[in-house]
Coordinates of C-alpha atoms in Angstrom, one line a residue:
X1 CA 26.2 -6.1 -2.5
X2 CA 27.6 -9.0 -4.5
X3 CA 25.3 -10.7 -6.9
X4 CA 24.8 -14.5 -6.5
X5 CA 25.7 -16.7 -9.5
X6 CA 22.0 -16.9 -10.4
X7 CA 21.6 -13.1 -10.3
X8 CA 24.7 -12.7 -12.3
X9 CA 23.3 -15.0 -15.0
X10 CA 20.0 -13.0 -14.9
X11 CA 21.9 -9.8 -15.4
X12 CA 24.0 -11.2 -18.3
X13 CA 20.8 -12.3 -20.0
X14 CA 19.1 -8.9 -19.3
X15 CA 22.1 -7.0 -20.6
X16 CA 22.0 -9.1 -23.9
X17 CA 18.3 -8.3 -24.2
X18 CA 19.0 -4.6 -23.6
X19 CA 21.5 -4.5 -26.4
X20 CA 18.9 -5.9 -28.8
X21 CA 16.3 -3.5 -27.5
X22 CA 18.5 -0.4 -28.0
X23 CA 19.5 -1.6 -31.5
X24 CA 16.0 -2.6 -32.7
X25 CA 13.8 0.0 -30.9
X26 CA 13.0 -2.4 -28.0
X27 CA 11.8 -5.8 -29.2
X28 CA 11.2 -8.8 -26.9
X29 CA 8.7 -11.6 -27.3
X30 CA 5.6 -11.9 -25.2
X31 CA 6.8 -15.0 -23.4
X32 CA 9.9 -13.3 -22.0
X33 CA 7.9 -10.3 -20.9
X34 CA 5.4 -12.6 -19.1
X35 CA 8.3 -14.5 -17.5
X36 CA 9.8 -11.3 -16.2
X37 CA 6.5 -10.0 -15.0
X38 CA 5.8 -13.2 -13.0
X39 CA 9.3 -13.2 -11.6
X40 CA 8.9 -10.2 -9.3
X41 CA 6.4 -9.3 -6.7
X42 CA 4.0 -6.4 -6.7
X43 CA 5.3 -4.4 -3.8
X44 CA 9.1 -4.0 -4.0
X45 CA 11.1 -1.7 -6.1
X46 CA 13.1 -3.6 -8.6
X47 CA 16.6 -3.7 -7.0
X48 CA 18.2 -6.9 -8.2
X49 CA 21.3 -6.4 -10.5
X50 CA 20.2 -5.5 -14.0
X51 CA 16.5 -4.8 -13.0
X52 CA 15.0 -1.4 -13.7
X53 CA 15.2 1.0 -10.8
X54 CA 14.7 4.3 -12.5
X55 CA 12.9 5.6 -15.6
X56 CA 13.8 9.1 -16.9
X57 CA 11.6 10.7 -19.6
X58 CA 13.1 13.6 -21.5
X59 CA 10.5 15.9 -23.0
X60 CA 12.9 17.8 -25.2
X61 CA 14.5 14.6 -26.6
X62 CA 11.2 12.7 -26.7
X63 CA 12.8 9.6 -25.2
X64 CA 12.8 7.4 -22.1
X65 CA 15.9 5.9 -20.6
X66 CA 15.8 3.0 -18.1
X67 CA 18.5 2.6 -15.4
X68 CA 19.2 -0.5 -13.4
X69 CA 20.1 -1.0 -9.7
X70 CA 23.7 -0.3 -10.5
X71 CA 22.9 3.1 -12.0
X72 CA 23.6 1.9 -15.6
X73 CA 21.3 2.7 -18.5
X74 CA 20.0 -0.7 -19.8
X75 CA 17.1 0.4 -22.1
X76 CA 16.2 3.4 -24.2
X77 CA 13.4 4.2 -26.6
X78 CA 11.7 7.2 -28.4
X79 CA 8.4 8.3 -26.9
X80 CA 5.6 10.7 -27.6
X81 CA 4.5 13.0 -24.7
X82 CA 1.7 15.5 -24.3
X83 CA 0.9 18.0 -27.0
X84 CA 0.6 21.7 -26.5
X85 CA -2.1 22.5 -23.9
X86 CA -2.0 18.9 -22.7
X87 CA 1.7 18.7 -21.8
X88 CA 3.1 15.8 -19.8
X89 CA 3.9 17.3 -16.4
X90 CA 7.5 17.7 -15.4
X91 CA 8.2 16.1 -12.0
X92 CA 8.9 13.1 -9.8
X93 CA 6.5 10.1 -9.9
X94 CA 6.4 6.4 -9.4
X95 CA 4.4 3.5 -10.9
X96 CA 1.2 3.1 -8.8
X97 CA -0.6 0.5 -11.0
X98 CA 0.1 -1.9 -13.9
X99 CA -2.5 -3.2 -16.3
X100 CA -1.6 -5.2 -19.4
X101 CA -4.9 -4.4 -21.0
X102 CA -6.5 -1.0 -20.3
X103 CA -9.0 1.3 -21.9
X104 CA -9.2 4.9 -21.1
X105 CA -12.5 6.1 -19.6
X106 CA -11.8 9.7 -20.6
X107 CA -10.9 9.6 -24.3
X108 CA -12.5 7.7 -27.1
X109 CA -10.4 5.1 -28.8
X110 CA -8.2 5.3 -25.7
X111 CA -6.6 1.9 -26.0
X112 CA -3.6 1.8 -23.6
X113 CA -1.8 -1.5 -23.7
X114 CA 0.9 -2.3 -21.1
X115 CA -0.3 0.6 -19.0
X116 CA 1.9 1.7 -16.1
X117 CA 0.0 4.4 -14.2
X118 CA 2.0 7.2 -12.5
X119 CA -0.9 9.3 -11.3
X120 CA -4.3 8.2 -10.2
X121 CA -5.8 11.0 -12.4
X122 CA -4.7 9.3 -15.5
X123 CA -1.1 10.0 -16.5
X124 CA 0.6 6.8 -17.5
X125 CA 3.3 5.1 -19.6
X126 CA 1.8 2.9 -22.2
X127 CA 2.1 1.6 -25.8
X128 CA 0.8 3.9 -28.5
X129 CA 1.4 5.7 -31.8
X130 CA 4.6 7.7 -32.1
X131 CA 4.3 10.4 -34.8
X132 CA 7.8 11.8 -34.1
X133 CA 6.5 14.7 -31.9
X134 CA 4.5 15.3 -28.8
X135 CA 1.0 14.1 -29.6
X136 CA -0.6 12.5 -26.5
X137 CA -3.1 13.9 -24.0
X138 CA -0.5 13.9 -21.3
X139 CA 0.6 10.3 -21.2
X140 CA 4.0 8.9 -22.3
X141 CA 3.5 6.8 -25.4
X142 CA 6.1 4.1 -26.2
X143 CA 6.6 1.7 -29.0
X144 CA 4.4 -1.4 -28.5
X145 CA 7.4 -3.9 -28.3
X146 CA 9.3 -1.7 -25.9
X147 CA 6.2 -1.1 -23.7
X148 CA 5.6 -4.8 -23.6
X149 CA 9.2 -5.6 -22.6
X150 CA 9.3 -2.8 -20.0
X151 CA 6.0 -4.0 -18.5
X152 CA 7.6 -7.4 -18.0
X153 CA 10.6 -6.0 -16.2
X154 CA 9.2 -3.5 -13.8
X155 CA 7.4 -3.5 -10.5
X156 CA 4.8 -1.2 -9.0
X157 CA 6.9 1.4 -7.2
X158 CA 9.4 2.1 -10.1
X159 CA 10.6 5.7 -9.9
X160 CA 9.7 7.7 -12.9
X161 CA 11.3 11.2 -13.4
X162 CA 10.0 13.4 -16.2
X163 CA 12.4 16.2 -17.2
X164 CA 12.7 19.0 -19.7
X165 CA 16.1 17.7 -20.7
X166 CA 17.6 14.3 -20.6
X167 CA 19.7 14.1 -17.4
X168 CA 21.5 10.9 -16.4
X169 CA 22.0 9.8 -12.8
X170 CA 25.4 10.3 -11.3
X171 CA 27.0 8.6 -8.3
X172 CA 27.4 10.8 -5.3
X173 CA 28.9 10.6 -1.8
X174 CA 28.0 12.9 1.0
X175 CA 27.9 12.5 4.8
X176 CA 24.3 13.6 4.9
X177 CA 23.1 10.6 2.9
X178 CA 21.7 7.8 5.0
X179 CA 23.8 4.8 5.9
X180 CA 23.7 2.2 8.8
X181 CA 25.1 3.4 12.1
X182 CA 28.7 2.1 12.2
X183 CA 28.4 1.4 16.0
X184 CA 25.5 -0.9 15.4
X185 CA 27.3 -2.5 12.5
X186 CA 30.4 -3.2 14.6
X187 CA 28.4 -4.6 17.5
X188 CA 26.4 -6.8 15.1
X189 CA 29.5 -8.1 13.3
X190 CA 31.1 -8.9 16.7
X191 CA 28.1 -10.7 18.1
X192 CA 27.7 -14.4 17.1
X193 CA 24.4 -15.2 15.4
X194 CA 22.2 -16.8 18.0
X195 CA 19.1 -17.4 15.9
X196 CA 17.3 -16.5 12.7
X197 CA 14.7 -14.5 14.5
X198 CA 13.5 -11.2 12.8
X199 CA 15.8 -8.2 13.2
X200 CA 14.8 -6.1 16.2
X201 CA 14.5 -2.8 14.4
X202 CA 11.6 -1.2 12.7
X203 CA 11.0 2.3 11.3
X204 CA 9.9 4.7 14.0
X205 CA 11.3 2.6 16.9
X206 CA 15.0 3.2 17.5
X207 CA 16.4 0.1 19.2
X208 CA 19.2 0.5 21.9
X209 CA 22.6 0.4 20.3
X210 CA 23.5 -2.8 22.2
X211 CA 20.3 -4.6 21.1
X212 CA 21.8 -5.9 17.9
X213 CA 21.9 -9.4 16.4
X214 CA 22.0 -8.6 12.7
X215 CA 23.8 -5.8 11.0
X216 CA 21.6 -3.4 9.0
X217 CA 22.7 -3.6 5.4
X218 CA 24.3 -7.0 5.7
X219 CA 23.1 -9.8 3.4
X220 CA 21.7 -11.7 6.5
X221 CA 19.8 -8.6 7.5
X222 CA 18.1 -8.4 4.1
X223 CA 17.5 -12.1 4.1
X224 CA 15.8 -11.9 7.6
X225 CA 13.6 -9.1 6.4
X226 CA 12.4 -11.2 3.5
X227 CA 12.1 -14.4 5.5
X228 CA 10.2 -12.6 8.2
X229 CA 7.8 -11.2 5.6
X230 CA 7.3 -14.7 4.2
X231 CA 6.7 -16.2 7.6
X232 CA 4.2 -13.5 8.5
X233 CA 2.5 -13.9 5.2
X234 CA 2.2 -17.7 5.9
X235 CA 0.8 -17.0 9.3
X236 CA -1.7 -14.5 7.9
X237 CA -2.8 -17.0 5.4
X238 CA -3.3 -19.7 8.0
X239 CA -5.1 -17.3 10.3
X240 CA -7.4 -16.2 7.5
X241 CA -8.2 -19.8 6.7
X242 CA -8.8 -20.5 10.4
X243 CA -11.1 -17.5 10.8
X244 CA -13.0 -18.5 7.7
X245 CA -13.5 -22.0 9.0
X246 CA -14.5 -20.6 12.4
X247 CA -17.1 -18.3 10.9
X248 CA -18.5 -21.1 8.8
X249 CA -18.8 -23.2 11.9
X250 CA -20.5 -20.3 13.7
X251 CA -23.0 -19.9 10.9
X252 CA -23.7 -23.7 10.8
X253 CA -24.3 -23.7 14.6
X254 CA -26.6 -20.7 14.3
X255 CA -28.4 -22.5 11.5
X256 CA -28.7 -25.6 13.7
X257 CA -30.0 -23.5 16.6
X258 CA -32.8 -21.9 14.5
X259 CA -35.2 -24.9 14.5
X260 CA -34.7 -25.3 18.3
X261 CA -35.5 -21.7 18.8
X262 CA -38.6 -22.0 16.6
X263 CA -39.7 -25.1 18.6
X264 CA -39.1 -23.2 21.9
X265 CA -41.4 -20.5 20.7
X266 CA -44.0 -23.1 19.8
X267 CA -43.7 -24.7 23.1
X268 CA -44.0 -21.4 24.9
X269 CA -47.2 -20.6 22.9
X270 CA -48.6 -24.1 23.7
X271 CA -47.9 -23.6 27.4
X272 CA -49.6 -20.2 27.2
X273 CA -52.6 -21.7 25.6
X274 CA -52.8 -24.5 28.2
X275 CA -52.4 -22.0 31.0
X276 CA -55.2 -19.9 29.5
X277 CA -57.4 -23.0 29.2
X278 CA -56.8 -23.9 32.8
X279 CA -57.8 -20.4 33.9
X280 CA -61.0 -20.7 31.9
X281 CA -61.8 -24.0 33.5
X282 CA -61.2 -22.6 36.9
X283 CA -63.5 -19.7 36.2
X284 CA -66.2 -22.2 34.9
X285 CA -65.9 -24.3 38.0
X286 CA -66.2 -21.3 40.3
X287 CA -69.3 -20.2 38.3
X288 CA -70.8 -23.7 38.6
X289 CA -70.2 -23.9 42.4
X290 CA -71.8 -20.4 42.8
X291 CA -74.9 -21.5 41.0
X292 CA -75.1 -24.8 42.9
X293 CA -75.0 -22.9 46.2
X294 CA -78.0 -20.8 45.2
X295 CA -80.2 -23.6 43.8
X296 CA -83.3 -25.0 45.6
X297 CA -83.5 -28.6 46.6
X298 CA -85.3 -29.9 43.5
X299 CA -82.5 -28.4 41.3
X300 CA -79.6 -29.6 43.4
X301 CA -78.9 -32.7 41.3
X302 CA -78.5 -30.7 38.1
X303 CA -76.2 -28.1 39.8
X304 CA -74.0 -30.8 41.3
X305 CA -73.6 -32.4 37.8
X306 CA -72.5 -29.1 36.4
X307 CA -69.9 -28.7 39.2
X308 CA -68.6 -32.2 38.6
X309 CA -68.3 -31.5 34.8
X310 CA -66.5 -28.2 35.4
X311 CA -64.2 -29.9 38.0
X312 CA -63.3 -32.6 35.4
X313 CA -62.6 -30.0 32.8
X314 CA -60.3 -28.3 35.2
X315 CA -58.4 -31.5 35.9
X316 CA -57.9 -32.1 32.1
X317 CA -56.8 -28.5 31.7
X318 CA -54.3 -28.9 34.6
X319 CA -53.0 -32.1 33.0
X320 CA -52.5 -30.2 29.7
X321 CA -50.7 -27.4 31.6
X322 CA -48.4 -29.9 33.2
X323 CA -47.8 -31.6 29.8
X324 CA -47.1 -28.3 28.1
X325 CA -44.8 -27.1 30.8
X326 CA -42.8 -30.4 30.7
X327 CA -42.6 -30.0 26.9
X328 CA -41.5 -26.4 27.4
X329 CA -38.7 -27.3 29.8
X330 CA -37.4 -30.1 27.5
X331 CA -37.5 -27.8 24.5
X332 CA -36.0 -25.0 26.4
X333 CA -33.1 -27.2 27.5
X334 CA -32.5 -28.4 23.9
X335 CA -32.7 -24.8 22.5
X336 CA -30.4 -23.5 25.2
X337 CA -27.8 -26.1 24.4
X338 CA -28.0 -25.2 20.7
X339 CA -27.9 -21.5 21.5
X340 CA -24.9 -21.9 23.8
X341 CA -23.1 -23.9 21.1
X342 CA -23.8 -21.1 18.6
X343 CA -22.7 -18.4 21.0
X344 CA -19.4 -20.3 21.7
X345 CA -18.9 -20.8 18.0
X346 CA -19.5 -17.1 17.4
X347 CA -17.1 -16.1 20.2
X348 CA -14.5 -18.5 18.7
X349 CA -15.1 -16.9 15.3
X350 CA -14.7 -13.4 16.6
X351 CA -11.4 -14.4 18.4
X352 CA -10.2 -16.1 15.2
X353 CA -11.1 -13.0 13.2
X354 CA -9.3 -10.8 15.6
X355 CA -6.2 -13.0 15.4
X356 CA -6.6 -12.9 11.6
X357 CA -6.6 -9.1 11.6
X358 CA -3.6 -9.0 13.8
X359 CA -1.7 -11.5 11.6
X360 CA -2.7 -9.6 8.5
X361 CA -1.5 -6.3 10.0
X362 CA 1.8 -8.0 11.1
X363 CA 2.2 -9.4 7.6
X364 CA 1.6 -6.0 6.0
X365 CA 4.1 -4.4 8.3
X366 CA 6.7 -7.1 7.6
X367 CA 6.1 -6.8 3.9
X368 CA 6.4 -3.0 4.2
X369 CA 9.7 -3.4 6.0
X370 CA 11.1 -5.1 2.9
X371 CA 10.1 -2.0 0.8
X372 CA 12.5 0.9 0.3
X373 CA 11.9 4.0 2.3
X374 CA 11.1 7.3 0.7
X375 CA 12.1 10.6 2.3
X376 CA 10.9 14.0 1.1
X377 CA 12.3 17.3 2.3
X378 CA 10.3 20.3 1.3
X379 CA 11.8 23.8 1.6
X380 CA 8.3 25.1 1.0
X381 CA 7.0 23.6 4.3
X382 CA 10.3 23.2 6.2
X383 CA 9.4 19.6 7.0
X384 CA 10.6 16.1 6.4
X385 CA 8.2 13.4 5.4
X386 CA 8.8 9.6 5.3
X387 CA 6.8 6.9 3.5
X388 CA 7.5 3.2 3.3
X389 CA 5.5 0.9 1.0
X390 CA 3.3 3.9 0.1
X391 CA 2.3 4.3 3.7
X392 CA 3.0 7.6 5.6
X393 CA 5.3 6.7 8.5
X394 CA 6.2 9.9 10.2
X395 CA 7.0 13.6 9.6
X396 CA 8.9 16.3 11.4
X397 CA 10.5 19.7 11.1
X398 CA 13.7 20.1 9.2
X399 CA 16.4 22.8 9.4
X400 CA 17.4 24.3 6.0
X401 CA 20.1 26.9 6.0
X402 CA 19.1 30.0 4.1
X403 CA 15.6 28.7 3.9
X404 CA 14.5 31.8 2.0
X405 CA 16.7 31.0 -0.9
X406 CA 16.0 28.3 -3.6
X407 CA 17.6 24.9 -3.1
X408 CA 16.6 23.2 -6.3
X409 CA 15.0 19.7 -6.8
X410 CA 17.0 16.5 -6.6
X411 CA 16.3 12.8 -6.4
X412 CA 18.8 10.7 -4.6
X413 CA 18.5 6.9 -4.9
X414 CA 20.2 4.2 -2.8
X415 CA 21.7 1.7 -5.3
X416 CA 23.1 -1.0 -3.1
X417 CA 25.4 -1.8 -0.2
X418 CA 29.2 -1.8 -0.2
X419 CA 32.0 -1.9 2.3
X420 CA 30.2 -3.9 4.9
X421 CA 27.0 -1.9 5.0
X422 CA 27.9 1.5 3.4
X423 CA 25.4 2.7 0.8
X424 CA 26.0 3.7 -2.8
X425 CA 23.9 6.6 -3.8
X426 CA 23.1 8.2 -7.2
X427 CA 21.4 11.6 -7.9
X428 CA 19.3 13.1 -10.6
X429 CA 19.1 16.9 -10.7
X430 CA 15.8 18.2 -12.2
X431 CA 17.6 20.8 -14.4
X432 CA 20.8 21.1 -16.3
X433 CA 22.0 23.2 -13.3
X434 CA 20.3 24.0 -10.1
X435 CA 18.2 27.1 -10.0
X436 CA 19.6 27.7 -6.6
X437 CA 23.1 28.1 -8.0
X438 CA 24.5 30.8 -10.3
X439 CA 24.1 29.7 -13.9
X440 CA 27.0 27.9 -15.3
X441 CA 28.1 27.2 -18.8
X442 CA 25.9 24.4 -20.2
X443 CA 28.1 21.4 -21.1
X444 CA 28.2 20.5 -24.7
X445 CA 25.9 17.7 -25.7
X446 CA 27.1 15.0 -27.9
X447 CA 24.8 13.5 -30.5
X448 CA 24.4 9.9 -29.8
X449 CA 23.5 7.0 -32.0
X450 CA 19.9 7.2 -31.0
X451 CA 17.4 10.0 -31.2
X452 CA 18.6 13.5 -30.0
X453 CA 21.7 14.1 -27.9
X454 CA 23.4 12.1 -25.2
X455 CA 22.1 12.7 -21.6
X456 CA 23.7 15.4 -19.5
X457 CA 25.2 14.1 -16.2
X458 CA 23.4 15.2 -13.1
X459 CA 24.7 18.3 -11.3
X460 CA 26.5 16.6 -8.5
X461 CA 28.0 19.9 -7.2
X462 CA 24.6 21.5 -6.8
X463 CA 23.3 18.3 -5.2
X464 CA 26.1 18.4 -2.6
X465 CA 25.4 22.1 -2.0
X466 CA 21.7 21.2 -1.3
X467 CA 22.7 18.5 1.1
X468 CA 25.1 20.9 2.9
X469 CA 22.1 23.1 3.7
X470 CA 20.1 20.3 5.2
X471 CA 20.3 19.4 8.9
X472 CA 18.3 16.3 9.9
X473 CA 17.8 15.7 13.7
X474 CA 19.8 12.7 15.1
X475 CA 16.7 10.8 16.1
X476 CA 15.1 11.1 12.7
X477 CA 18.4 10.3 11.1
X478 CA 18.7 7.1 13.1
X479 CA 15.1 6.0 12.4
X480 CA 15.6 6.4 8.7
X481 CA 19.1 5.0 8.4
X482 CA 18.1 1.7 10.0
X483 CA 15.7 0.9 7.1
X484 CA 17.6 2.2 4.1
X485 CA 17.3 -0.6 1.5
X486 CA 18.4 -0.6 -2.2
X487 CA 15.8 1.5 -4.0
X488 CA 15.3 3.9 -1.1
X489 CA 15.1 7.6 -2.1
X490 CA 15.6 11.1 -0.8
X491 CA 13.9 13.9 -2.5
X492 CA 14.9 17.5 -1.8
X493 CA 12.8 20.2 -3.4
X494 CA 11.7 23.8 -3.2
X495 CA 8.2 22.5 -4.0
X496 CA 5.6 20.9 -1.7
X497 CA 4.2 17.5 -2.4
X498 CA 1.6 17.6 -5.2
X499 CA -2.1 16.8 -4.5
X500 CA -1.4 13.7 -6.5
X501 CA 0.5 12.4 -3.4
X502 CA -2.2 10.4 -1.6
X503 CA -3.4 7.0 -0.8
X504 CA -1.4 4.2 -2.6
X505 CA 1.3 6.6 -4.0
X506 CA 4.8 7.5 -3.2
X507 CA 5.7 11.2 -3.0
X508 CA 4.7 13.1 -6.2
X509 CA 6.5 16.4 -6.8
X510 CA 5.4 18.6 -9.7
X511 CA 7.7 21.4 -10.8
X512 CA 5.6 24.6 -10.7
X513 CA 7.6 26.4 -13.4
X514 CA 6.8 23.9 -16.1
X515 CA 3.6 23.4 -18.2
X516 CA 1.1 21.0 -16.6
X517 CA -1.7 20.9 -19.2
X518 CA -2.0 17.2 -19.2
X519 CA -2.4 17.1 -15.5
X520 CA -4.6 20.2 -14.9
X521 CA -7.3 19.0 -17.4
X522 CA -7.9 15.8 -15.4
X523 CA -10.5 15.6 -12.7
X524 CA -9.7 14.2 -9.3
X525 CA -11.3 10.8 -8.4
X526 CA -13.2 10.2 -5.1
X527 CA -10.1 8.5 -3.6
X528 CA -8.6 12.0 -3.1
X529 CA -11.2 13.0 -0.5
X530 CA -9.6 13.5 3.0
X531 CA -12.0 11.1 4.6
X532 CA -11.0 8.3 2.1
X533 CA -7.4 9.2 2.4
X534 CA -6.7 8.8 6.1
X535 CA -10.0 7.4 7.3
X536 CA -11.7 10.7 8.5
X537 CA -10.9 14.3 9.1
X538 CA -8.4 16.5 7.5
X539 CA -5.3 14.8 6.0
X540 CA -2.2 15.6 8.0
X541 CA -0.5 16.1 4.6
X542 CA -3.1 18.4 3.1
X543 CA -1.3 21.6 4.1
X544 CA 1.7 21.0 1.9
X545 CA -0.1 20.3 -1.3
X546 CA 0.6 22.7 -4.2

């Protein structure tokens, strides 16, 4: 994928900064770091030319090397990792959180500036004291200036590989590595562009080969993914605003209906009192008439007077009933109008909130589609797992030839597109040579200008041998290939995913044959409960935890 002139200028500037950092132990001013930090979003892996895509920490050499989207080392610095008993775990991680100012809640005086967390249990890259030897509680300490500059250049999602020895990524080609379907590519290139509508493919739904308007891997395809995400985000923002306004209106209508409801209750009470008064008057009249009927002639005048008084009281009570009933009907009509308005506003608010939820979900999915896909193949579980944007997408069985024999652990990374959609890949082997292979003579290491020795090139031969043993089903292969973006990764390992693999993480793989003191001493947080992880019940991934 060719860089635009602007990206080319950015890379040239970054390369110049890199030279200064390597020569002067990584120094860059705070303004530049802030500019870099604000220049990239939270979700995507850094995959523009010259931007960090991979960090490799060597425990033996006590240094970290940063590689860009072209697979070139752009930064390097000494580090201090975990001391004996609190060793930094060897394995495959990614940055899950960034905080410029962070204080440890586990250790006293645990100031961790420019913290980039790689496990939710507390392992992180951060600025700290470097005594020239492993001295931390499991974190990777870096020089302050280097940590500040790196913080400004990276995104959440940056792949971090921690190794015993320093192993540099090497380019690799193999038919098993994912690439866009050439049939779809040819059809897409032959079809004239009819609109700028979103591409019709998404992970997990294989579109028919003839349903193609934009070629996967083409610049226009990537542009449409990003423009679709931007459009969906704008729609979600508008829908959120509309839902908020609708809910406010519903609350206002409910508030306006409250006095009317109160007045209705008062009118109902008054009507009840008037009705009770009328019944009392009727009883009094009946009593007066009964007495009058039983009186002797001399007492007739007094009895008739009592009857007339009771009859007059009844008429007044009847008038009050009619007045109270009229007032009740008027109040009821007014209250019903207010209640109907409040109910309509509430229904409108619920509809707007439902539309908001759908728009937010669509925006999250569109944003996730711009994120690289991560694929993990575990010999331990004989399964393939896929995540995109830290979200589990699907999993399925995988065929591994000679599954009872070790295969090794390798990290393959999609660098960029070339040759009209073909994908460039690099690989990092987790050891100098794969444990699945017969031991070979260790290549001589040349002492470099920096600390320790030069990095050993990844074992491409062993990586290809591992790929040769993998057979991915055609349906799964098509589903994955359609969404391979720069920064996408394939992990093949004898191990299962670590328990650190969970909500808001990429796949975390810990090498079981290495010290893990800095990891084992840390307590799990509540976020690791199954009911928090997937919303209830057992996690579908819990069975492959180490």
